[in-house]
Coordinates of C-alpha atoms in Angstrom, one line a residue:
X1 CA 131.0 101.0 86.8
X2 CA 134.6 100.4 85.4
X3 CA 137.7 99.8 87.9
X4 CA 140.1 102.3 88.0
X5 CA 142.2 101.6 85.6
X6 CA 139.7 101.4 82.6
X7 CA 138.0 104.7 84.0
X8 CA 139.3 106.8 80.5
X9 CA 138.2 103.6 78.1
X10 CA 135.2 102.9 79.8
X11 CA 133.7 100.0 77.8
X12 CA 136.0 100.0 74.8
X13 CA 139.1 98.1 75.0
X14 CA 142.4 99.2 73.6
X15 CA 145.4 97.1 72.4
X16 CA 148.3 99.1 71.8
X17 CA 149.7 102.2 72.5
X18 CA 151.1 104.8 69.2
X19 CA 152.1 107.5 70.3
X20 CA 153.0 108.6 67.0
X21 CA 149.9 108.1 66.2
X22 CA 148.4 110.5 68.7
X23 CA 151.1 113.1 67.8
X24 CA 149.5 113.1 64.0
X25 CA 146.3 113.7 65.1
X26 CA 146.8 116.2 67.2
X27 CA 148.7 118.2 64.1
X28 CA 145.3 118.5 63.2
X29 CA 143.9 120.5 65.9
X30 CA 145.0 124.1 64.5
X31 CA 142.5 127.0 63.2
X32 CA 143.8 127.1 59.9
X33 CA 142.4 122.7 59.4
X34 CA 139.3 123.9 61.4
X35 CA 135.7 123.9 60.1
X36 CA 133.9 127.0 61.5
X37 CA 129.6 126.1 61.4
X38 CA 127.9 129.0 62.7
X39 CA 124.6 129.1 63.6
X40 CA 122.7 133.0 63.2
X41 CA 119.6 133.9 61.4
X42 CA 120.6 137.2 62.0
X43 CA 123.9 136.8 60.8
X44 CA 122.5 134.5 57.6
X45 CA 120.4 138.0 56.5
X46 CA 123.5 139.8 57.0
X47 CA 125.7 138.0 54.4
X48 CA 125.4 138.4 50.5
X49 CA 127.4 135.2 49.0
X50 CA 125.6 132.9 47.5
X51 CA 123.0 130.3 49.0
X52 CA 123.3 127.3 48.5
X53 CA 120.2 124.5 49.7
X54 CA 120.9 121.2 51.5
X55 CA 119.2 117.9 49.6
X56 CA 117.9 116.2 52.7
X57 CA 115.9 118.8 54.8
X58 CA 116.0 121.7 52.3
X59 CA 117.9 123.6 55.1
X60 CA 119.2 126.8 53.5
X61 CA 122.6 127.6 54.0
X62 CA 126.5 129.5 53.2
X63 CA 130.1 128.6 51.9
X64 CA 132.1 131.1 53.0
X65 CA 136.7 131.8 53.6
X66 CA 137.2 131.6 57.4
X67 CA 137.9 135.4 58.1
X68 CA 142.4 135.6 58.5
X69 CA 141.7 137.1 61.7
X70 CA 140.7 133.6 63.2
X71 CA 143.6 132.5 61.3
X72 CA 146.5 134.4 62.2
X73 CA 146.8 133.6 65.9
X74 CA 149.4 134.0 67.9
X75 CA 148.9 134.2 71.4
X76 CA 146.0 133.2 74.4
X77 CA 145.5 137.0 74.3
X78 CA 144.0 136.7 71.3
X79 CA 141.3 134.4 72.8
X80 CA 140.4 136.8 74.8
X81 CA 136.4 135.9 74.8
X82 CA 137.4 131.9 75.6
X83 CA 137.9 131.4 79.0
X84 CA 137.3 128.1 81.6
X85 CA 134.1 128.9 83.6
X86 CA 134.4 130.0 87.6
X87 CA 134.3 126.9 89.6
X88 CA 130.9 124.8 90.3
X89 CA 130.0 125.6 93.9
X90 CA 126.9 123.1 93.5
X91 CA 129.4 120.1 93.2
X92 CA 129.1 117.6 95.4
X93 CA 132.7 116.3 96.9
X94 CA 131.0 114.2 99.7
X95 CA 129.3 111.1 99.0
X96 CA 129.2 110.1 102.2
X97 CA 125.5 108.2 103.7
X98 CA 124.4 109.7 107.0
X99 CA 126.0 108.4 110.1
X100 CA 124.3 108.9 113.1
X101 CA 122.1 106.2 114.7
X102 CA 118.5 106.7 114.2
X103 CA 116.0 103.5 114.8
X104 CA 114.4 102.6 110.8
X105 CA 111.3 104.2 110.1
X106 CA 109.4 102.5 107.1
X107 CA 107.2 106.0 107.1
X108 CA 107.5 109.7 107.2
X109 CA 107.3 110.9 110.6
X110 CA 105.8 114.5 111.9
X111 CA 109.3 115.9 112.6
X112 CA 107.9 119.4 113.7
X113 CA 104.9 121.4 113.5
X114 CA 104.2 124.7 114.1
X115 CA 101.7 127.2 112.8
X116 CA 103.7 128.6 110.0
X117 CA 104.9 125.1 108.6
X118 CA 105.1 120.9 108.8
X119 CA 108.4 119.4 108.3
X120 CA 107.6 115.4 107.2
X121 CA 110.9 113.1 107.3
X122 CA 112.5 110.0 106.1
X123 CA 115.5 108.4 106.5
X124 CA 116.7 106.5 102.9
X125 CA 117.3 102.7 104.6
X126 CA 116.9 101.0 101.3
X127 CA 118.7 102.6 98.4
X128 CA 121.7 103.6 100.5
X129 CA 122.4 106.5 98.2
X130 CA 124.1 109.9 98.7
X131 CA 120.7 111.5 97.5
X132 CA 117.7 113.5 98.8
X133 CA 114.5 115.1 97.7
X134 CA 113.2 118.2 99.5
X135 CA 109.8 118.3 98.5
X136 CA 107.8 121.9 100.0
X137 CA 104.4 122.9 98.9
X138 CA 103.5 126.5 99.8
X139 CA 99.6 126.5 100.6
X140 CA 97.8 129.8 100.4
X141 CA 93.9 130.4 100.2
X142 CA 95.0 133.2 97.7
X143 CA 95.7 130.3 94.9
X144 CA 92.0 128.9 94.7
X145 CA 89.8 132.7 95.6
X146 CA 89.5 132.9 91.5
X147 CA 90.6 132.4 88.0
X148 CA 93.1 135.7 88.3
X149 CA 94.9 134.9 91.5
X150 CA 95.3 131.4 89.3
X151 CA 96.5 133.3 86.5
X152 CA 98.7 135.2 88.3
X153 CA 100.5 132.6 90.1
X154 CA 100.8 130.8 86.9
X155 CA 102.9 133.8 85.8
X156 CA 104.7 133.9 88.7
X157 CA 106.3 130.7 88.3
X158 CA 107.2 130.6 84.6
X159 CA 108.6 134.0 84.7
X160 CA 110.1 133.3 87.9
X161 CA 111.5 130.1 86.3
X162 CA 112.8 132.4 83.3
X163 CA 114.6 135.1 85.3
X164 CA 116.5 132.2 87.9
X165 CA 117.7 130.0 84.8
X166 CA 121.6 131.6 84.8
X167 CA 121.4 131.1 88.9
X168 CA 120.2 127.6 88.3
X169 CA 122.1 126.4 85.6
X170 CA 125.1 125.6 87.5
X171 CA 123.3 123.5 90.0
X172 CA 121.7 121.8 87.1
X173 CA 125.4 121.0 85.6
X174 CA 125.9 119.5 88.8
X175 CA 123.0 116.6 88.8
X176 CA 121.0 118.5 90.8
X177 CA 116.9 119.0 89.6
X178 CA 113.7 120.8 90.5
X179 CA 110.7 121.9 89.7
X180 CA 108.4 124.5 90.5
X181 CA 104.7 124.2 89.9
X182 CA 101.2 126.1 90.3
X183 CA 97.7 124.1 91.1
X184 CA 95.5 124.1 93.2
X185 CA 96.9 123.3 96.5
X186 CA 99.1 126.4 95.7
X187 CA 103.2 126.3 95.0
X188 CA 105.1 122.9 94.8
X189 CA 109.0 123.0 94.9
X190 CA 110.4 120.2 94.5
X191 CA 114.6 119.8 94.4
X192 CA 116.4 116.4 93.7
X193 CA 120.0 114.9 93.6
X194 CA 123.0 114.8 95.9
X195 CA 121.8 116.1 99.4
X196 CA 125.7 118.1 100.4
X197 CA 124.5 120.8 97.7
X198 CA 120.5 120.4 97.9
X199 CA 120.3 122.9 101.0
X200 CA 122.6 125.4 99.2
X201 CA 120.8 125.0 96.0
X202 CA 117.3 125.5 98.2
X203 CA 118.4 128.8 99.1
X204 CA 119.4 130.4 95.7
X205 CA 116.1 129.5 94.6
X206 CA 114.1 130.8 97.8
X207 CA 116.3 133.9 97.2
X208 CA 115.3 134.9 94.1
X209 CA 111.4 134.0 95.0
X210 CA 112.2 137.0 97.8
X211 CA 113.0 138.8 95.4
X212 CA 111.2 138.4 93.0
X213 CA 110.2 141.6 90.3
X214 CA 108.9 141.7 86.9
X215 CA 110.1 144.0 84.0
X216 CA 108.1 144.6 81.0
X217 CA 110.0 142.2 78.4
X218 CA 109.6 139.0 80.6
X219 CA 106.2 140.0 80.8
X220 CA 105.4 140.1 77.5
X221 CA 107.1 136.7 76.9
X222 CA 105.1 134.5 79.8
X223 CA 101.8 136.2 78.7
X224 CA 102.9 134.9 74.8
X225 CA 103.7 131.2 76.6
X226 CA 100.8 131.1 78.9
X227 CA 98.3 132.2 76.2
X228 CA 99.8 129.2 74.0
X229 CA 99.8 126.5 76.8
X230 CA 95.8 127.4 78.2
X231 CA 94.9 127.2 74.1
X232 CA 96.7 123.6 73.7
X233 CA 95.1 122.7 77.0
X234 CA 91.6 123.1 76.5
X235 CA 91.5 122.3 73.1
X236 CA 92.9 118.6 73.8
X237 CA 89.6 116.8 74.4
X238 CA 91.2 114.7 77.2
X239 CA 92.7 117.3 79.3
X240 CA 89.6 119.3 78.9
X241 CA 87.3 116.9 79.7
X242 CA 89.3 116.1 83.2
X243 CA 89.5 120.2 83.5
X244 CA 85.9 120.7 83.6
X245 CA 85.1 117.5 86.0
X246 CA 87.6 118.8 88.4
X247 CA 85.7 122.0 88.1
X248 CA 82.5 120.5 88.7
X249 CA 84.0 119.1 91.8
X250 CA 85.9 121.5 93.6
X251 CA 84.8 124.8 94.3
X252 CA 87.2 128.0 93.2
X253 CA 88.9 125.6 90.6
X254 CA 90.2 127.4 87.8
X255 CA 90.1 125.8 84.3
X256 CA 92.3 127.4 81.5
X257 CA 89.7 128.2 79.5
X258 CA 88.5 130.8 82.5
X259 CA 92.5 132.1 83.3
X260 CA 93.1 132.6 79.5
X261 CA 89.9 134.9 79.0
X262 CA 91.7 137.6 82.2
X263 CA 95.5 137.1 80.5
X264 CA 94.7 140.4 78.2
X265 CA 93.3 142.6 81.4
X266 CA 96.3 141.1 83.4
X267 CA 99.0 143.6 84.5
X268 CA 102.6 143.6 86.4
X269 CA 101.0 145.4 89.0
X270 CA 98.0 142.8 89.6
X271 CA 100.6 139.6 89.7
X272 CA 103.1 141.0 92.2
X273 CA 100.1 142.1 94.5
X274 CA 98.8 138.4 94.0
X275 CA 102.1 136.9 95.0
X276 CA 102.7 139.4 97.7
X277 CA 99.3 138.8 98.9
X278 CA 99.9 135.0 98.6
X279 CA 103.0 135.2 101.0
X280 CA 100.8 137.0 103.4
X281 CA 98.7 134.7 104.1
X282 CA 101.0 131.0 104.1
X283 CA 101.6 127.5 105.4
X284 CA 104.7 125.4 104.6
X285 CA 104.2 121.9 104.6
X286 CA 107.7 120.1 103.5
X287 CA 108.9 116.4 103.3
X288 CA 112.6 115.7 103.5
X289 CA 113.3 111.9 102.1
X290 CA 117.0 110.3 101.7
X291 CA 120.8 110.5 102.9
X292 CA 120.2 113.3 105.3
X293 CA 119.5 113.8 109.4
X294 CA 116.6 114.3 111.0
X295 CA 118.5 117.6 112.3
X296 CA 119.5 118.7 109.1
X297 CA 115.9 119.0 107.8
X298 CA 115.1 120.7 110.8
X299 CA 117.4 123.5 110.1
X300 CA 116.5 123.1 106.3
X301 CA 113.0 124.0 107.2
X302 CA 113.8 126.9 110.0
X303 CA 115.9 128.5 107.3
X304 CA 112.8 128.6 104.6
X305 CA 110.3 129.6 107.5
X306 CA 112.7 132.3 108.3
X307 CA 112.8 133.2 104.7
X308 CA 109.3 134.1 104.7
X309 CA 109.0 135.3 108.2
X310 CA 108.5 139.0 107.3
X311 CA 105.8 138.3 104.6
X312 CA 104.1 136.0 106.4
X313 CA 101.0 138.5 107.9
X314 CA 97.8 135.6 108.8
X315 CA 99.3 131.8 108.6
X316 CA 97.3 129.9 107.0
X317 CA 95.6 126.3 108.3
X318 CA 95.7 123.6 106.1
X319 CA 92.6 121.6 105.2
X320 CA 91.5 118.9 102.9
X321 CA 89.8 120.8 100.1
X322 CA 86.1 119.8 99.6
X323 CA 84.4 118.2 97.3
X324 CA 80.9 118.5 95.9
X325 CA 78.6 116.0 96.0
X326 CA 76.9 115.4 92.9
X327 CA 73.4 115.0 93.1
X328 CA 71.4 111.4 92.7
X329 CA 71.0 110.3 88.9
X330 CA 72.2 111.8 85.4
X331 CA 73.6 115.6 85.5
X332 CA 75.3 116.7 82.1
X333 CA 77.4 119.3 81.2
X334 CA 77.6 120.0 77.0
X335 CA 80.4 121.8 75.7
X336 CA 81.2 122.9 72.0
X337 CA 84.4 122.4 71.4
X338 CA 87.1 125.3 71.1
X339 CA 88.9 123.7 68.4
X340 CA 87.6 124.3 65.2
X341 CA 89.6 121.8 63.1
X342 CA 88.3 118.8 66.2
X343 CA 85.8 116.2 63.8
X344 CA 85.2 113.9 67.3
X345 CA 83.6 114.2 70.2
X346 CA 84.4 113.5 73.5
X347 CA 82.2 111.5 76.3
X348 CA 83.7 111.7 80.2
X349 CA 81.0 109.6 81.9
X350 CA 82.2 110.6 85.8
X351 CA 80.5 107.8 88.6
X352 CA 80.5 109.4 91.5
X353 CA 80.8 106.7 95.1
X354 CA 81.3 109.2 97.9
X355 CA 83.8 108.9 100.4
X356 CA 86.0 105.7 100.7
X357 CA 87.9 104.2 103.5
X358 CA 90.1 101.5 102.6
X359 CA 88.2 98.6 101.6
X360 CA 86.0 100.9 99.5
X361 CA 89.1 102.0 97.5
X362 CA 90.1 98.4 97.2
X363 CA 86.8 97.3 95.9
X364 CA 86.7 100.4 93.2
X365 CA 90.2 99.5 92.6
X366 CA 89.1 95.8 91.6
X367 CA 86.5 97.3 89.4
X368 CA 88.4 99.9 87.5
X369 CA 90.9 96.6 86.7
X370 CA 88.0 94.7 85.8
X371 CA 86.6 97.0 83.5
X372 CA 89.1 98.6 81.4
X373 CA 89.6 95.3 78.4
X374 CA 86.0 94.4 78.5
X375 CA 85.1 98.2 77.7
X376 CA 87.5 98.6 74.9
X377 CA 86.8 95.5 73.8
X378 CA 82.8 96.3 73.8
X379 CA 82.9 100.1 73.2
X380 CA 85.5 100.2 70.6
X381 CA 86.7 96.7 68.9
X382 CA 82.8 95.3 69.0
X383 CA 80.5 98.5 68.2
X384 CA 83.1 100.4 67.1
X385 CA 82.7 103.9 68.4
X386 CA 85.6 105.5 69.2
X387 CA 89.8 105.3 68.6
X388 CA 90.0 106.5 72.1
X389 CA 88.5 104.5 75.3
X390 CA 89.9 104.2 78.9
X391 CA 88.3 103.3 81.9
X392 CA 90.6 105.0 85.1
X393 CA 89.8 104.6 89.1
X394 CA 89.1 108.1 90.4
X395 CA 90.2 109.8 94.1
X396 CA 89.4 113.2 94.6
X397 CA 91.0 114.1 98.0
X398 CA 89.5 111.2 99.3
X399 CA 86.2 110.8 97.6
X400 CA 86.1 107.7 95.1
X401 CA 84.8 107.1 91.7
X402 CA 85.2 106.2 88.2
X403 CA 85.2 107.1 84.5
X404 CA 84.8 105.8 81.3
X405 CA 86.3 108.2 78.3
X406 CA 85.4 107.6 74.4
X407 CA 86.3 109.7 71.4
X408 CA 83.8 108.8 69.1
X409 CA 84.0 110.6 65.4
X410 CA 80.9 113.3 65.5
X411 CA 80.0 112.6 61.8
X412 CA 79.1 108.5 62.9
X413 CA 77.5 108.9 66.4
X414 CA 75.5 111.1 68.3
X415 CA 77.1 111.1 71.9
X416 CA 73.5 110.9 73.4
X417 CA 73.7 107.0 71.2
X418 CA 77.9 106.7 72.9
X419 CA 76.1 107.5 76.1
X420 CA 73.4 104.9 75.8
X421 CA 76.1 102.1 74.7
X422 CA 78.4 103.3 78.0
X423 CA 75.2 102.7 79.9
X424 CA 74.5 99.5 78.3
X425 CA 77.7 98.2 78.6
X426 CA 77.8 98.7 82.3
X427 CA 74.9 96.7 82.7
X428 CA 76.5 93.6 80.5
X429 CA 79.7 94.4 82.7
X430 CA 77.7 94.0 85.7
X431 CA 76.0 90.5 85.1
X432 CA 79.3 89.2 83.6
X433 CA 80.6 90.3 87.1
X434 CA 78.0 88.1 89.4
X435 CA 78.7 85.2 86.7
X436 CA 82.7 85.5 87.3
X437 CA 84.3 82.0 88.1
X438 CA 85.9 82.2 91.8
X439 CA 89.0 80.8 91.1
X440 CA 89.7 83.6 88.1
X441 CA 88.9 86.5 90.5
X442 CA 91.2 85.6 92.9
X443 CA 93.8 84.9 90.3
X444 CA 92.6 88.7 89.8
X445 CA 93.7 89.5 93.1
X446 CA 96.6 88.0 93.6
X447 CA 97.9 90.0 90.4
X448 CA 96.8 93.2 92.7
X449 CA 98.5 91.8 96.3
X450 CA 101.5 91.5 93.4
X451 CA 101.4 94.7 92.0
X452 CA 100.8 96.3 95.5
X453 CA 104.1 94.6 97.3
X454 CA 106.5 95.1 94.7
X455 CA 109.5 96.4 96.0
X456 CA 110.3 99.9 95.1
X457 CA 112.2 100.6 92.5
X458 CA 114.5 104.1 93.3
X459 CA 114.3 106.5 95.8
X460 CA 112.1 109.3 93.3
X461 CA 108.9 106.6 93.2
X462 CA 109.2 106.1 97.3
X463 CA 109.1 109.8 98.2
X464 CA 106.6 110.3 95.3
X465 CA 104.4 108.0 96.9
X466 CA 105.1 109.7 99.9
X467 CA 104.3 113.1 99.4
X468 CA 100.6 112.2 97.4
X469 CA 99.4 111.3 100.8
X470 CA 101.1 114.6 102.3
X471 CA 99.5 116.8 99.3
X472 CA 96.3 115.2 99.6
X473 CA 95.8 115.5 103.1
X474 CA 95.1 111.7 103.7
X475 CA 98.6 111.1 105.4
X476 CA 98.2 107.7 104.8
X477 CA 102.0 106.6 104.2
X478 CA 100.9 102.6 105.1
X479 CA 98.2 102.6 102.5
X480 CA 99.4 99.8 100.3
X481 CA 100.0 97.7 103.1
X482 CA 96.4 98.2 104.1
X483 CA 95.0 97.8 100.9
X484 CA 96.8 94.6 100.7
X485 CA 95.6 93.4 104.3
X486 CA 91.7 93.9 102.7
X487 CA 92.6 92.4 99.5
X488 CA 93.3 89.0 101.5
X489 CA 90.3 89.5 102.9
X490 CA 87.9 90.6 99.9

């Protein structure tokens, strides 16, 4: 950002140089002009001077001598307890971009299949960046044959997260990231930043997944969490109301609600048989994206394979989850809500299509876009029956639809009267829809074709748009460019 020279001033510019100046300020960097702020509840309780209160935040607090001992210094020996941390091996001393020739690949390419695991690779030609993202997503049947096996692998990877935090900090210091999620395709690990380290950084987490053991206290602490996070889930009208439609929808999907009510009957003993029995029975599927060879994600991927080799007992063959399909007119599912404080309720009206193929998606994408002002402006500025109203495209591995989601106050409207108003609303949406001028719906599309050939922004959004299709099982990498080609043609 700044040439060489300016690298210690950065943006600030400095006229002259006192070195006097610099001398009298450091005369001030000695224990005894020091002001000690220490930070202890425990050590608070402990003290008996007097307490004093602070006017802003009320935050309680003490005035007390520094102790002589912190005073009366004379060597480094007697800082015995301050010391300069071991060296950083996560970082990076290489910013060099990948140099062998390989021919541009706008897509991810099948790089190597077997029946343990699918390595997916890209080559970063646009950002030109010393980075890469390993993204690996461990797919087991174990994660969707009930609500325990969810729970369990749910615990897994928060107390998993908990017990690798001192081996990951140091990576972390070093701009490296990752994440490591449980759903319903199973385990997603996903590592980020400069891709001389990433591989290294791969292996002290995979090591401590091997691993892996669970002591009492840690226990205790992720059960506390996890009870917590399920409550604040399915007490949030919006992220309930999508829980229970994906429940509706897929078979064996677990909502919180059902994973909180086994958390008391859960043991150590059940979750490491659940991840032990996950293991057992794996696939690996694994995209590679930025500065790094096609070889080196081959041996990236051997080397987890290899990890797992000994566990793995039946590998498991990936397939495209399915979805339910709901039967022909109105189905509704009630639910009083778990909050007891909650004064609204909350409508999810789901419109199920069926199965898309591209120019279906585009057409429920033009009617999603469509939709979402004139329903807020109906729904809620108009007749006035909720704060809350969104109108969102749905794909469900593949199967299309739509919803329209109002949180209406309980104590105004009966949500069979919402309903009726959603209902009537679509038909007004409808006619206003045949009435449409041309040349304003193709204004509408060109805004789309827009939106859709934008160029990409950083290497994250590119390999997150990557690995949806990978995760979803449509390996579709082109799909904007198709979407687009319909679009021109709608």
């Amino acid at each position: 950002k700044y040439p060489l020279e300016d690298v210690l001033i950065g943006s600030k510019i400095y006229y002259d140089f006192d070195s006097s100046l610099i001398n009298q300020a450091l005369e001030y960097l000695e224990p005894s002009k020091a002001n000690f702020i220490l930070l202890s509840q425990k050590q608070f309780d402990a003290r008996s001077s007097q307490v004093y209160t602070e006017k802003w935040f009320e935050t309680k607090y003490r005035v007390e001598e520094v102790p002589s001992q912190w005073l009366n210094t004379t060597s480094h020996s007697d800082y015995d307890q301050i010391y300069f941390p071991a060296k950083n091996i996560f970082v990076a001393d290489n910013f060099d971009l990948v140099s062998d020739k390989c021919d541009f690949q706008q897509f991810p390419t099948l790089a190597e299949e077997t029946k343990y695991y699918r390595l997916w690779y890209k080559r970063d030609f646009t950002f030109k960046i010393p980075k890469a993202t390993i993204c690996i997503l461990f797919s087991s049947p174990v994660a969707t044959s009930g609500p325990l096996n969810a729970l369990a692998l749910d615990f897994f990877v928060e107390a998993l997260i908990l017990k690798m935090a001192e081996d990951t900090y140091a990576a972390e210091q070093a701009a490296l990231s990752y994440s490591f999620k449980s759903n319903s395709n199973g385990l997603t690990l996903m590592l980020s930043g400069f891709n001389q380290k990433l591989a290294s950084f791969l292996h002290v987490i995979l090591d401590n997944i091997i691993k892996f053991d669970l002591d009492s206290n840690t226990f205790k602490n992720v059960q506390d969490y996890l009870a917590s996070e399920y409550f604040n889930t399915f007490t949030d009208g919006v992220k309930l109301v999508k829980k229970i439609r994906l429940s509706i929808l897929q078979n064996n999907y677990s909502t919180p609600l059902e994973k909180r009510s086994h958390l008391s009957q859960l043991s150590i003993k059940q979750v490491m048989e659940v991840v032990k029995s996950f293991f057992s029975d794996l696939f690996i599927e694994c995209l590679i994206q930025g500065n790094m060879s096609k070889q080196e994600s081959q041996a990236i991927i051997k080397k987890v394979y290899h990890k797992f080799e000994k566990m793995i007992i039946n590998p498991h063959k990936r397939v495209k989850p399915i979805i339910n399909q709901l039967p022909a007119g109105d189905s509704v599912c009630r639910i009083l809500t778990l909050n007891r404080e909650e004064r609204g309720s909350m409508l999810h009206n789901y419109y199920q299509i069926g199965p898309m193929d591209v120019r279906t998606r585009c057409l429920l994408i033009i009617l999603s876009s469509q939709m979402d002002e004139p329903s807020f402006d109906y729904l809620r500025t108009t007749h006035g029956l909720g704060y809350f109203v969104s109108t969102i495209f749905n794909d469900t591995f593949g199967i299309g639809g739509f919803t329209i989601t109002i949180q209406s106050p309980a104590n105004k409207f009966d949500c069979s009267f919402v309903d009726k108003k959603i209902e009537t609303f679509l038909e007004i949406f409808a006619q206003s829809l045949l009435k449409k001028e041309q040349e304003k719906f193709e204004k509408v599309i060109k805004g789309l074709i827009r939106h859709k050939t934008a160029p990409v922004l950083n290497l994250r959004i590119e390999t997150a748009r990557n690995w949806t299709q990978i995760v979803t099982c449509n390996f579709c990498f082109d799909i904007l460019e198709k979407e687009v080609k319909v679009l021109k043609e709608v």
